[in-house]
mmCIF file with all atom_site columns, C-alpha atoms in Angstrom:
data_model
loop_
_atom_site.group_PDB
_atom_site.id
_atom_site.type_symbol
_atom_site.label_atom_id
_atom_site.label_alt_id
_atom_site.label_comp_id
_atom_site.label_asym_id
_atom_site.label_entity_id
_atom_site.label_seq_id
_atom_site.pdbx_PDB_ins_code
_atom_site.Cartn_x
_atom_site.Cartn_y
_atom_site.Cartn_z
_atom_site.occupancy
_atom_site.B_iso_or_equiv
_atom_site.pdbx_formal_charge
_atom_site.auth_seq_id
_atom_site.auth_comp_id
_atom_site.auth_asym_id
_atom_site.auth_atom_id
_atom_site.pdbx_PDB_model_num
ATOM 1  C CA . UNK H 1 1  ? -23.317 3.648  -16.345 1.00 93.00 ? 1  UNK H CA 1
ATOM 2  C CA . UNK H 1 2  ? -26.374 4.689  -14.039 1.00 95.00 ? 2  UNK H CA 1
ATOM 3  C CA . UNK H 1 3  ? -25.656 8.447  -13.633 1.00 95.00 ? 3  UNK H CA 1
ATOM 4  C CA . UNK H 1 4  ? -28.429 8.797  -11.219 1.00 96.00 ? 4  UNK H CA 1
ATOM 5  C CA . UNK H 1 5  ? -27.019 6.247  -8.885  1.00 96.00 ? 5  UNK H CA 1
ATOM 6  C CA . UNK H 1 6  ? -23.993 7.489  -9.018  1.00 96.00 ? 6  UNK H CA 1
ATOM 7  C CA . UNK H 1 7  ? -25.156 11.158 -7.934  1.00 96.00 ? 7  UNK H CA 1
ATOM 8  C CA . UNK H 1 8  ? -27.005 10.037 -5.375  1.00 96.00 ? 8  UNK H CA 1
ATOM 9  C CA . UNK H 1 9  ? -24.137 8.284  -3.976  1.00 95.00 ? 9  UNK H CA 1
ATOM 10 C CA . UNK H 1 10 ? -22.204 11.188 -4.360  1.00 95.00 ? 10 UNK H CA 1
ATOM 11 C CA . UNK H 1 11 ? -24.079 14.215 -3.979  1.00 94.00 ? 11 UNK H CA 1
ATOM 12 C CA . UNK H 1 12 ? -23.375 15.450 -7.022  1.00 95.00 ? 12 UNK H CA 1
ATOM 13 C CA . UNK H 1 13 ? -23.199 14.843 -10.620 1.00 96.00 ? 13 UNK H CA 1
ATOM 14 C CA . UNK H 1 14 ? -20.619 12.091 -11.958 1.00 96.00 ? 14 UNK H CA 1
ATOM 15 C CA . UNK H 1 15 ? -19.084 11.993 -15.437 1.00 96.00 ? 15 UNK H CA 1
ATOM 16 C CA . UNK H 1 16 ? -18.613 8.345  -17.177 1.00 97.00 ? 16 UNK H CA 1
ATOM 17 C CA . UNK H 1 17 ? -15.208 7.623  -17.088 1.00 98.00 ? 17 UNK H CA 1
ATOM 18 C CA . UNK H 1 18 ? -13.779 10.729 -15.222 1.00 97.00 ? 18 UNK H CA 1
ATOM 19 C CA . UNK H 1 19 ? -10.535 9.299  -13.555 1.00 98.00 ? 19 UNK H CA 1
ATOM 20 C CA . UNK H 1 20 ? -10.649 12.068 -11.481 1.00 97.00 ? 20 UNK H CA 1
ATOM 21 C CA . UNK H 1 21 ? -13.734 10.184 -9.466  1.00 97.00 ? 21 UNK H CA 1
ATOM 22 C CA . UNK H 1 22 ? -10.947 8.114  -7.624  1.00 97.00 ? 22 UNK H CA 1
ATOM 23 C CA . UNK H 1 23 ? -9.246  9.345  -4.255  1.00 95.00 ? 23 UNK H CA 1
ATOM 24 C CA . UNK H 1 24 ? -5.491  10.734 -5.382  1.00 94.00 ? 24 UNK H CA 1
ATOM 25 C CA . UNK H 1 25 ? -6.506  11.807 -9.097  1.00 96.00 ? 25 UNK H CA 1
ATOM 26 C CA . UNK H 1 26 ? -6.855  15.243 -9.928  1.00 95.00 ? 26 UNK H CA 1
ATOM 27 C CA . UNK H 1 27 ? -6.971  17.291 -13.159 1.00 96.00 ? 27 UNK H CA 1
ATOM 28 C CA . UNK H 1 28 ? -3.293  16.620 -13.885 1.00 96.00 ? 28 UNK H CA 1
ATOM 29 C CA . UNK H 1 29 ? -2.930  13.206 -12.829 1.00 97.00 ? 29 UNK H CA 1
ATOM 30 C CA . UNK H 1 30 ? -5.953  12.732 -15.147 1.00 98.00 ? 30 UNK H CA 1
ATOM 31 C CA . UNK H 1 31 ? -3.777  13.960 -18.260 1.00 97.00 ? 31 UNK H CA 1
ATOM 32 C CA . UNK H 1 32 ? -1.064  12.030 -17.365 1.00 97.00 ? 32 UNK H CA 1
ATOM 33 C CA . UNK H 1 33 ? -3.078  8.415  -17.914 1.00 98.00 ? 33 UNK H CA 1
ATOM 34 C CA . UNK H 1 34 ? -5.177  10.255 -20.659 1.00 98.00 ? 34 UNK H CA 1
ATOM 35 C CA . UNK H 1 35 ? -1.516  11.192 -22.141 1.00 97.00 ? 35 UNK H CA 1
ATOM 36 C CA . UNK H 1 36 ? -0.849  7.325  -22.147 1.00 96.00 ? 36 UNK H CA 1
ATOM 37 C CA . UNK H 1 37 ? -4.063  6.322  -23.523 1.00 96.00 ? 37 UNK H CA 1
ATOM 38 C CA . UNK H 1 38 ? -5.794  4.961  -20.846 1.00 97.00 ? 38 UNK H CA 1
ATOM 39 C CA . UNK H 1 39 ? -9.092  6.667  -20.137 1.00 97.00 ? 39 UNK H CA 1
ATOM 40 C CA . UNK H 1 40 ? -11.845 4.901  -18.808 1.00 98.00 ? 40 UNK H CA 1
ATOM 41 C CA . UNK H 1 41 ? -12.373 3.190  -15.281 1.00 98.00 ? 41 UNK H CA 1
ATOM 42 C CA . UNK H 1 42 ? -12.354 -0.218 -16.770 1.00 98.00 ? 42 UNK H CA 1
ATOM 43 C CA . UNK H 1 43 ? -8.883  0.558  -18.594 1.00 98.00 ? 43 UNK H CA 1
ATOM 44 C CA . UNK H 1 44 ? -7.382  2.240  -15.131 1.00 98.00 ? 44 UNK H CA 1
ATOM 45 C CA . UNK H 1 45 ? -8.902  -1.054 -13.233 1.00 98.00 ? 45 UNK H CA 1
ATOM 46 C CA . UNK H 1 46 ? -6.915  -3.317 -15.269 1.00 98.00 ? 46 UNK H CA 1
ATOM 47 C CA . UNK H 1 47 ? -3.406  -2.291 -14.787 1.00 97.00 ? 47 UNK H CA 1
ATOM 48 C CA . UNK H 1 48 ? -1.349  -2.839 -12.154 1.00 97.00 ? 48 UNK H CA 1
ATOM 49 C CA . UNK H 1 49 ? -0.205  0.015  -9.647  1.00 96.00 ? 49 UNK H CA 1
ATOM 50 C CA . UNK H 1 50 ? 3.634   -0.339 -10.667 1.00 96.00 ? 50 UNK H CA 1
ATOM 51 C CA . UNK H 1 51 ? 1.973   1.137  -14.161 1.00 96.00 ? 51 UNK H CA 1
ATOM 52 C CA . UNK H 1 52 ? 0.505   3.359  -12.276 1.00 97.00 ? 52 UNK H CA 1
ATOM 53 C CA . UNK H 1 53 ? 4.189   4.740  -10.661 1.00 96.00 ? 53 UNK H CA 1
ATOM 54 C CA . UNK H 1 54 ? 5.254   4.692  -14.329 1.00 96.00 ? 54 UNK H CA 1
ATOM 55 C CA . UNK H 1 55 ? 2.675   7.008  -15.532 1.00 96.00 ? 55 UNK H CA 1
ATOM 56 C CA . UNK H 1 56 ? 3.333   9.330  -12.390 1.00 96.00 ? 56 UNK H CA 1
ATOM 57 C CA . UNK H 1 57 ? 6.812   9.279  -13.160 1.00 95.00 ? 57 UNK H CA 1
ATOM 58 C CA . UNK H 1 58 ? 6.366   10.561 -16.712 1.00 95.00 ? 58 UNK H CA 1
ATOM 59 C CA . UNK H 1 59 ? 5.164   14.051 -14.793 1.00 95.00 ? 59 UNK H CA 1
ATOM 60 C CA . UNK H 1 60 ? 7.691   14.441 -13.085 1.00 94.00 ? 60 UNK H CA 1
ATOM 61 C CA . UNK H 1 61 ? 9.628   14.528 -9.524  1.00 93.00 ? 61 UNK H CA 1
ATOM 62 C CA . UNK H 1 62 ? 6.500   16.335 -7.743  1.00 93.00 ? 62 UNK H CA 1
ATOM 63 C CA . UNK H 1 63 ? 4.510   13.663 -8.620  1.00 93.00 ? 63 UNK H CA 1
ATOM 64 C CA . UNK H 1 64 ? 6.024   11.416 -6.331  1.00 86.00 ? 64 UNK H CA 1
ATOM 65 C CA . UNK H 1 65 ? 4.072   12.345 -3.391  1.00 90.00 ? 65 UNK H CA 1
ATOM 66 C CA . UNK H 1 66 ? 1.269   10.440 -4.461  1.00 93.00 ? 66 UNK H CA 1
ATOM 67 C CA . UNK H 1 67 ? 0.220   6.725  -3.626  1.00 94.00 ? 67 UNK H CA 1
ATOM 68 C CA . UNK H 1 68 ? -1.622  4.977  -6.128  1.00 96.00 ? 68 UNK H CA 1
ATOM 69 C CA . UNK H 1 69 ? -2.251  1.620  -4.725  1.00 95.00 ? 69 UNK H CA 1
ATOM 70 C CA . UNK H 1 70 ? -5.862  2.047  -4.347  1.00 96.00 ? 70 UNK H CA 1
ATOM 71 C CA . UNK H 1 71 ? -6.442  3.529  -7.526  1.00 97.00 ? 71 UNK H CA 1
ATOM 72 C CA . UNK H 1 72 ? -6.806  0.638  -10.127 1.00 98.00 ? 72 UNK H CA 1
ATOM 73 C CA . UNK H 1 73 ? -9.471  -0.553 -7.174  1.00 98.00 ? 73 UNK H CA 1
ATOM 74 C CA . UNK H 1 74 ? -11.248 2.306  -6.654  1.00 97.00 ? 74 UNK H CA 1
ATOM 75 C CA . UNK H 1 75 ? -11.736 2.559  -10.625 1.00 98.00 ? 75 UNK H CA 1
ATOM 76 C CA . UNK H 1 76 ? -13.057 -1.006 -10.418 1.00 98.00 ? 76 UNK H CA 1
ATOM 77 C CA . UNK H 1 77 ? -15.693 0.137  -8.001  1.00 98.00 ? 77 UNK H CA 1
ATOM 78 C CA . UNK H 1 78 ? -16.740 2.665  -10.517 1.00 98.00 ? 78 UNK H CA 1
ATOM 79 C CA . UNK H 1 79 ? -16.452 0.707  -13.662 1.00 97.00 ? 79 UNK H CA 1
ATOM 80 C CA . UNK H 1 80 ? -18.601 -1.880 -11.493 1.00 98.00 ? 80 UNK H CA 1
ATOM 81 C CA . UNK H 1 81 ? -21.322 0.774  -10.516 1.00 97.00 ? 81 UNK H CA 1
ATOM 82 C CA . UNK H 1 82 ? -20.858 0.164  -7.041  1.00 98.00 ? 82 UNK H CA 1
ATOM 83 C CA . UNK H 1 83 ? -21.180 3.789  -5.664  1.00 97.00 ? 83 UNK H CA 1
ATOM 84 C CA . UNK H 1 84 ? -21.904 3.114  -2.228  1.00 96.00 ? 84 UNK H CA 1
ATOM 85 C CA . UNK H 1 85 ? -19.011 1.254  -1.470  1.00 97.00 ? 85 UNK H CA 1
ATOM 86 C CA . UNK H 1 86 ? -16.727 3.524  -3.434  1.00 97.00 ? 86 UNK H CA 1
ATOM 87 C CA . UNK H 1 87 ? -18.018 6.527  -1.558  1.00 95.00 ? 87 UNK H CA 1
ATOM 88 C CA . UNK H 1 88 ? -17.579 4.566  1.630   1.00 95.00 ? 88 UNK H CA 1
ATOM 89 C CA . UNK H 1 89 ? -13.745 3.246  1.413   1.00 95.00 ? 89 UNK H CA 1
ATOM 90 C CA . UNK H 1 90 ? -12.995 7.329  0.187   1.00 94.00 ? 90 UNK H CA 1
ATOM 91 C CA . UNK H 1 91 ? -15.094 8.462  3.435   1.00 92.00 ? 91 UNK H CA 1
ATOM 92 C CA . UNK H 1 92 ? -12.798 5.902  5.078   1.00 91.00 ? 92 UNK H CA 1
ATOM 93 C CA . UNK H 1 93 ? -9.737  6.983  3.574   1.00 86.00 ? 93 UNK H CA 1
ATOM 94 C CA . UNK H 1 94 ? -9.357  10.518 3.124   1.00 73.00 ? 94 UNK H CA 1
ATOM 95 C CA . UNK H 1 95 ? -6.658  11.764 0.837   1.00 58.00 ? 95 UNK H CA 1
ATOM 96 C CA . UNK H 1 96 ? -5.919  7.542  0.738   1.00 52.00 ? 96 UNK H CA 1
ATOM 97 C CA . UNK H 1 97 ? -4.824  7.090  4.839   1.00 51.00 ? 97 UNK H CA 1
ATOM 98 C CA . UNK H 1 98 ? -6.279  5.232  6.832   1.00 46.00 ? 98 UNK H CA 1
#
């Protein structure tokens, strides 16, 4: 994990492993997939995005809203170190529209 990379990229300072990094995760999406174990970039890059619904699901109806077919890619990106194009699909797809 380059740190320094990753804040330049970024503009500000990244944490190893924060799922929070990806478009669509925020603090309490975060808990959910910590809740389930899976806490890393490399774990959240490895499952598929119907795990992903499940783990939304286990929150609860207003959870639904949220799309997370990007996210076990974007968390690839990370794991992968490859800020630049992680902070370009995000610039690209704010909020995770086109």
């Amino acid at each position: 994990f380059d740190a320094a990379a990753a804040k330049v990229a970024f503009g500000k300072r990244v944490k190893q492993d924060a799922l929070k990094l990806v478009e669509g995760i925020g603090p309490k999406i975060e808990g959910l997939f910590h809740a389930v174990d899976l806490k890393t970039w490399k774990a959240l890059s490895e499952i598929s995005v119907d795990k992903c619904q499940e783990v939304l699901k286990s929150g609860g109806d207003r959870y639904r809203i949220h799309d997370p077919s990007s996210w076990p890619m974007q968390a690839k990106m990370a794991y992968e170190g490859k800020w630049k194009d992680l902070v370009k699909w995000q610039d690209d797809h704010k909020g995770g529209k086109f």
